[in-house]
Short mmCIF file of C-alpha atoms in Angstrom, two decimals:
data_model
loop_
_atom_site.label_atom_id
_atom_site.label_comp_id
_atom_site.label_asym_id
_atom_site.label_seq_id
_atom_site.Cartn_x
_atom_site.Cartn_y
_atom_site.Cartn_z
CA MET A 1 15.40 51.02 -0.69
CA LYS A 2 15.06 48.54 2.10
CA PRO A 3 11.93 49.15 4.17
CA LYS A 4 12.22 49.76 7.89
CA LEU A 5 10.49 48.05 10.76
CA GLU A 6 9.03 50.23 13.47
CA TYR A 7 7.99 48.68 16.79
CA ILE A 8 4.31 49.46 17.38
CA PHE A 9 2.98 47.35 20.26
CA THR A 10 3.06 44.11 22.20
CA ALA A 11 -0.05 42.00 22.67
CA ARG A 12 -0.10 39.51 25.53
CA VAL A 13 -2.82 37.06 24.50
CA GLU A 14 -4.14 34.59 27.04
CA PHE A 15 -5.45 31.25 25.86
CA GLY A 16 -7.76 28.59 27.22
CA GLU A 17 -7.30 24.88 26.78
CA ARG A 18 -5.56 23.68 23.63
CA LEU A 19 -7.30 21.22 21.33
CA ARG A 20 -5.75 19.25 18.49
CA PHE A 21 -7.65 17.12 15.99
CA GLY A 22 -7.21 15.32 12.69
CA PRO A 23 -5.38 14.27 10.62
CA PHE A 24 -7.33 15.18 7.52
CA LYS A 25 -6.80 14.26 3.90
CA GLY A 26 -3.22 15.25 3.09
CA GLY A 27 -2.02 14.42 6.60
CA ASN A 28 -2.54 17.81 8.20
CA GLU A 29 -4.11 18.48 11.59
CA ARG A 30 -5.75 21.47 13.19
CA GLY A 31 -5.71 22.87 16.68
CA PHE A 32 -7.88 25.33 18.53
CA LEU A 33 -7.14 27.82 21.28
CA ASN A 34 -9.82 30.08 22.71
CA VAL A 35 -8.65 33.63 23.42
CA THR A 36 -9.58 34.38 27.03
CA GLY A 37 -8.15 37.91 27.36
CA GLY A 38 -4.96 39.89 27.46
CA THR A 39 -3.37 43.30 27.25
CA ILE A 40 -1.88 45.55 24.58
CA THR A 41 0.96 47.92 25.42
CA GLY A 42 3.32 49.97 23.31
CA PRO A 43 3.89 53.26 21.53
CA ARG A 44 1.16 53.01 18.87
CA LEU A 45 -1.64 51.01 20.56
CA GLN A 46 -2.83 50.37 24.09
CA GLY A 47 -5.84 48.38 25.16
CA THR A 48 -7.10 44.92 25.94
CA VAL A 49 -7.64 41.65 24.13
CA MET A 50 -11.41 41.03 24.18
CA PRO A 51 -12.15 37.91 26.23
CA ASN A 52 -13.79 35.05 24.32
CA SER A 53 -13.81 37.07 21.08
CA GLY A 54 -12.41 34.23 19.01
CA GLY A 55 -9.29 32.21 18.82
CA ASP A 56 -6.67 30.53 16.75
CA TRP A 57 -7.34 27.48 14.58
CA PRO A 58 -3.73 26.55 13.73
CA TYR A 59 -3.20 24.33 10.72
CA ILE A 60 -0.55 21.80 11.65
CA ARG A 61 1.13 20.74 8.43
CA GLN A 62 2.26 17.17 7.91
CA ASP A 63 5.85 18.48 7.75
CA GLY A 64 5.47 19.85 11.29
CA VAL A 65 5.20 23.53 10.35
CA VAL A 66 2.27 25.29 12.03
CA GLU A 67 0.31 27.85 10.01
CA PHE A 68 -1.70 30.23 12.17
CA ASP A 69 -5.27 31.05 11.34
CA ALA A 70 -6.61 33.25 14.11
CA ILE A 71 -9.43 35.76 14.42
CA TYR A 72 -10.26 37.65 17.59
CA GLY A 73 -10.78 41.17 18.89
CA PHE A 74 -8.84 43.99 20.49
CA GLN A 75 -10.39 46.94 22.27
CA ALA A 76 -8.22 50.05 22.21
CA SER A 77 -8.09 52.20 25.34
CA ASP A 78 -10.41 54.73 23.62
CA GLY A 79 -13.02 51.98 23.16
CA THR A 80 -12.44 51.23 19.46
CA VAL A 81 -13.04 47.59 18.59
CA ILE A 82 -10.37 46.16 16.27
CA GLN A 83 -10.58 42.77 14.60
CA ILE A 84 -7.28 40.95 14.10
CA THR A 85 -6.84 38.17 11.57
CA ASN A 86 -3.48 36.59 12.19
CA SER A 87 -1.55 34.45 9.77
CA GLY A 88 1.94 33.18 10.30
CA LEU A 89 4.34 30.31 10.65
CA ARG A 90 6.03 28.43 13.44
CA HIS A 91 8.64 25.71 13.21
CA ALA A 92 11.46 24.36 15.28
CA PRO A 93 13.97 21.49 15.34
CA PRO A 94 12.38 18.21 16.59
CA ASP A 95 13.86 18.38 20.11
CA VAL A 96 12.65 21.96 20.59
CA LEU A 97 9.22 21.04 19.20
CA GLU A 98 9.00 18.18 21.71
CA ARG A 99 9.71 20.58 24.58
CA MET A 100 7.13 23.04 23.20
CA ASN A 101 4.48 20.35 22.83
CA THR A 102 4.97 19.28 26.45
CA HIS A 103 4.78 22.95 27.56
CA GLN A 104 8.28 23.27 28.89
CA GLU A 105 9.70 26.79 28.77
CA VAL A 106 11.57 27.34 25.51
CA ASP A 107 13.47 30.49 24.60
CA PRO A 108 11.93 32.16 21.50
CA SER A 109 15.36 32.25 19.84
CA GLU A 110 15.11 28.44 19.56
CA TYR A 111 12.18 28.51 17.14
CA TYR A 112 10.87 30.55 14.20
CA PHE A 113 7.48 32.12 15.00
CA ARG A 114 6.66 35.01 12.69
CA ILE A 115 3.27 36.45 11.80
CA THR A 116 1.61 38.91 9.43
CA PRO A 117 -1.66 40.16 10.91
CA ARG A 118 -4.48 42.03 9.20
CA PHE A 119 -6.75 44.42 11.04
CA GLU A 120 -10.25 45.73 10.45
CA VAL A 121 -10.72 49.13 12.03
CA GLN A 122 -13.20 51.98 11.60
CA SER A 123 -12.00 55.40 10.40
CA GLY A 124 -10.27 57.30 13.16
CA PRO A 125 -6.98 57.22 15.03
CA HIS A 126 -6.46 53.46 14.60
CA GLU A 127 -7.42 53.09 10.93
CA TRP A 128 -3.75 53.02 9.90
CA LEU A 129 -3.61 49.47 11.29
CA SER A 130 -5.87 48.34 8.41
CA GLN A 131 -3.66 50.04 5.80
CA THR A 132 -0.22 48.90 6.90
CA VAL A 133 1.77 45.73 6.35
CA ILE A 134 2.72 44.53 9.83
CA VAL A 135 4.97 41.68 10.94
CA GLY A 136 5.40 40.16 14.34
CA ALA A 137 7.32 37.67 16.39
CA ALA A 138 5.95 35.64 19.26
CA ASP A 139 7.19 34.24 22.54
CA ARG A 140 4.99 31.24 23.29
CA HIS A 141 4.08 30.08 26.78
CA LYS A 142 1.64 27.48 28.05
CA ASN A 143 -1.31 29.79 28.73
CA TYR A 144 -0.34 32.93 26.84
CA SER A 145 1.85 34.26 24.08
CA ASP A 146 3.54 37.64 23.75
CA PHE A 147 3.30 39.02 20.22
CA TYR A 148 5.71 41.83 19.32
CA TYR A 149 4.50 43.80 16.31
CA TYR A 150 6.38 45.98 13.86
CA ALA A 151 4.99 48.16 11.07
CA VAL A 152 6.69 47.89 7.69
CA VAL A 153 7.34 51.55 6.82
CA MET B 1 11.24 41.95 23.10
CA ILE B 2 12.11 39.86 20.07
CA GLU B 3 14.15 41.66 17.44
CA VAL B 4 12.95 41.08 13.90
CA GLY B 5 15.03 41.68 10.79
CA LEU B 6 14.57 41.84 7.03
CA GLU B 7 16.85 40.02 4.61
CA HIS B 8 16.64 40.69 0.88
CA ALA B 9 15.48 37.47 -0.79
CA PHE B 10 14.74 38.36 -4.41
CA THR B 11 13.35 40.98 -6.76
CA MET B 12 10.78 40.35 -9.51
CA ARG B 13 10.11 42.45 -12.58
CA VAL B 14 6.59 41.51 -13.70
CA SER B 15 5.23 42.42 -17.13
CA LEU B 16 1.53 43.20 -17.04
CA SER B 17 -1.41 43.03 -19.40
CA GLU B 18 -3.95 45.72 -20.08
CA ARG B 19 -5.78 46.73 -16.92
CA MET B 20 -9.48 46.29 -16.25
CA HIS B 21 -11.51 48.20 -13.70
CA MET B 22 -15.11 47.45 -12.86
CA GLY B 23 -17.49 49.78 -11.03
CA LYS B 24 -18.17 49.79 -7.34
CA THR B 25 -19.76 46.64 -5.97
CA PRO B 26 -22.36 46.47 -3.17
CA ARG B 27 -19.45 45.93 -0.77
CA GLY B 28 -18.27 49.51 -1.40
CA TYR B 29 -15.16 48.85 -3.43
CA ALA B 30 -14.38 48.30 -7.09
CA ARG B 31 -12.41 45.37 -8.45
CA GLY B 32 -9.70 45.54 -11.03
CA PHE B 33 -7.67 43.03 -12.92
CA VAL B 34 -4.25 42.89 -14.46
CA GLY B 35 -2.74 39.69 -15.85
CA VAL B 36 0.89 38.66 -15.74
CA LYS B 37 2.61 38.41 -19.11
CA GLY B 38 6.01 37.23 -17.89
CA GLY B 39 9.03 38.67 -16.18
CA THR B 40 12.25 37.93 -14.40
CA ILE B 41 13.31 37.01 -10.86
CA ASP B 42 16.79 37.82 -9.53
CA GLY B 43 18.35 37.92 -6.11
CA PRO B 44 20.37 36.03 -3.53
CA ARG B 45 17.69 33.45 -2.64
CA LEU B 46 15.74 32.90 -5.90
CA GLN B 47 16.33 33.29 -9.62
CA GLY B 48 13.90 32.47 -12.39
CA GLU B 49 10.97 33.84 -14.31
CA ILE B 50 7.32 34.74 -14.06
CA VAL B 51 5.23 32.17 -15.93
CA PRO B 52 3.13 34.13 -18.46
CA ASP B 53 -0.67 33.94 -18.37
CA THR B 54 -0.90 31.94 -15.12
CA GLY B 55 -2.94 34.53 -13.27
CA GLY B 56 -2.83 38.08 -12.11
CA ASP B 57 -3.99 40.59 -9.57
CA TYR B 58 -7.63 41.25 -8.69
CA PRO B 59 -7.22 44.39 -6.55
CA PHE B 60 -9.89 45.93 -4.36
CA ILE B 61 -9.98 49.64 -5.27
CA TYR B 62 -11.55 52.16 -2.89
CA ASP B 63 -13.03 55.65 -3.47
CA ASP B 64 -9.96 57.34 -2.00
CA GLY B 65 -7.79 55.68 -4.66
CA SER B 66 -6.22 53.19 -2.27
CA ALA B 67 -5.99 49.54 -3.23
CA THR B 68 -5.70 46.17 -1.53
CA PHE B 69 -3.96 43.57 -3.66
CA GLU B 70 -5.04 40.00 -4.16
CA ALA B 71 -2.83 38.32 -6.75
CA LYS B 72 -2.08 34.74 -7.70
CA TYR B 73 0.26 33.46 -10.38
CA PHE B 74 3.14 31.08 -10.93
CA LEU B 75 6.87 31.61 -10.75
CA ARG B 76 9.36 29.17 -12.25
CA ALA B 77 12.73 28.94 -10.53
CA SER B 78 15.84 28.52 -12.68
CA ASP B 79 15.91 24.81 -11.70
CA GLY B 80 12.40 24.38 -13.14
CA THR B 81 10.48 24.31 -9.85
CA LEU B 82 7.00 25.83 -10.09
CA ILE B 83 6.13 28.18 -7.22
CA LEU B 84 2.64 29.56 -6.66
CA LEU B 85 2.68 33.15 -5.43
CA HIS B 86 -0.23 34.56 -3.46
CA ASN B 87 0.42 38.26 -3.09
CA ARG B 88 -1.52 40.49 -0.76
CA GLY B 89 -0.78 44.07 0.14
CA PHE B 90 -1.72 47.70 0.35
CA ARG B 91 -1.16 50.78 -1.74
CA HIS B 92 -2.15 54.23 -0.58
CA GLY B 93 -0.96 57.81 -0.72
CA PRO B 94 -2.09 61.28 -1.79
CA LYS B 95 -5.23 61.05 -3.95
CA ASP B 96 -3.71 62.94 -6.92
CA ARG B 97 -0.70 60.59 -6.97
CA LEU B 98 -2.94 57.50 -6.81
CA ASP B 99 -5.16 58.89 -9.58
CA ALA B 100 -2.03 59.46 -11.69
CA LEU B 101 -1.04 55.82 -11.13
CA LEU B 102 -4.51 54.64 -12.17
CA ARG B 103 -4.16 56.72 -15.38
CA GLY B 104 -0.96 54.81 -16.10
CA GLU B 105 1.49 57.59 -15.28
CA GLU B 106 4.73 56.97 -13.40
CA VAL B 107 4.76 58.32 -9.87
CA ASP B 108 7.66 58.83 -7.46
CA PRO B 109 7.58 55.64 -5.33
CA GLY B 110 8.57 57.68 -2.29
CA ALA B 111 5.12 59.33 -2.41
CA ILE B 112 3.27 56.00 -2.25
CA TYR B 113 2.98 53.30 0.44
CA PHE B 114 3.07 50.03 -1.50
CA ARG B 115 3.84 47.10 0.76
CA LEU B 116 3.05 43.41 0.49
CA ASN B 117 3.00 40.19 2.42
CA PRO B 118 3.20 37.29 0.00
CA ARG B 119 2.83 33.58 0.55
CA PHE B 120 4.26 30.80 -1.52
CA GLU B 121 3.34 27.22 -2.28
CA VAL B 122 6.28 25.05 -3.27
CA PRO B 123 6.79 21.29 -3.83
CA GLU B 124 7.96 19.64 -0.61
CA ASP B 125 10.93 17.92 -2.28
CA SER B 126 12.32 21.08 -3.86
CA PRO B 127 15.22 23.21 -2.58
CA HIS B 128 12.79 26.14 -2.38
CA VAL B 129 10.61 24.61 0.36
CA TRP B 130 12.11 27.17 2.80
CA MET B 131 9.73 29.65 1.16
CA THR B 132 6.84 27.84 2.87
CA LYS B 133 8.60 28.18 6.24
CA THR B 134 9.35 31.88 6.09
CA VAL B 135 7.24 35.00 6.51
CA PHE B 136 7.96 37.61 3.82
CA ILE B 137 7.20 41.24 3.21
CA GLY B 138 7.67 43.15 0.01
CA VAL B 139 7.90 46.57 -1.54
CA GLY B 140 6.12 47.33 -4.81
CA ASN B 141 6.91 49.92 -7.42
CA ARG B 142 4.46 50.31 -10.26
CA LYS B 143 5.77 51.35 -13.66
CA LYS B 144 3.78 51.95 -16.82
CA ASP B 145 3.65 48.38 -18.18
CA HIS B 146 5.33 46.42 -15.42
CA SER B 147 5.79 46.34 -11.66
CA VAL B 148 8.88 45.68 -9.58
CA PHE B 149 8.47 43.71 -6.34
CA THR B 150 11.34 43.41 -3.89
CA TYR B 151 10.87 40.72 -1.25
CA TYR B 152 12.47 40.36 2.14
CA ALA B 153 12.48 37.36 4.44
CA VAL B 154 11.42 38.21 8.00
CA THR B 155 14.20 36.84 10.20
#
């Protein structure tokens, strides 16, 4: 049986300045974006993105594919702190990538940006997040991204 | 909103070795091990075999019977390409059903949540390099001496 995807929430994550450094052995580079805040809305989780709780250290592969490597915090509206570790992939045709790298607005249908987050959560109403395979898609903007998350049920 | 879809990529039948289970560690979970002894891969996007004795799963097993998977082993596509699979996932459900699984009994898969998000490493010059550019999820079904994993590309 094919599993179903159930929309759970959207996280708008605001970022500070973007850094990019390297290349390292193998030709790959890394970036860094500090998470400066944001909001979480949706049927299964509401809350805020904890300001300055971490960030993303994307691994920029020599073939142009970006592998996400992010850790930061959410705070649910009931106060529960939730750690998110986000992995995922982003790639696009060269012309789209050029527009993204110069921070022009690009429609998310023009690139592939999919993620599989992991969560650490204490026992209670949000613990299911740490026991569920979740996938997401992102709409990237200059100073924030919108992440749409779906539980694999 | 961005709509996300699932597209069946392939299904693996993985033959497994004898299972090992160590006691609880200071981190509060036990570790297990099961090695891969071979198997087959079929489906629209990949065909091939599981390379025997190239690794296995080292699950984290909790007091409530739930498990978090942490597996690595090699696949070999029908064109000879070696593919390294890193499988992570969760299994949980009613305690008596999980205990039955751990005793080696077959359990109705509908009673168990067994979902995965694998990653693959593939040579850059192979036709399978798309597997390093795609996010996948999977569904697991544990049988007595093998497991079946059905993988879907996240579109």
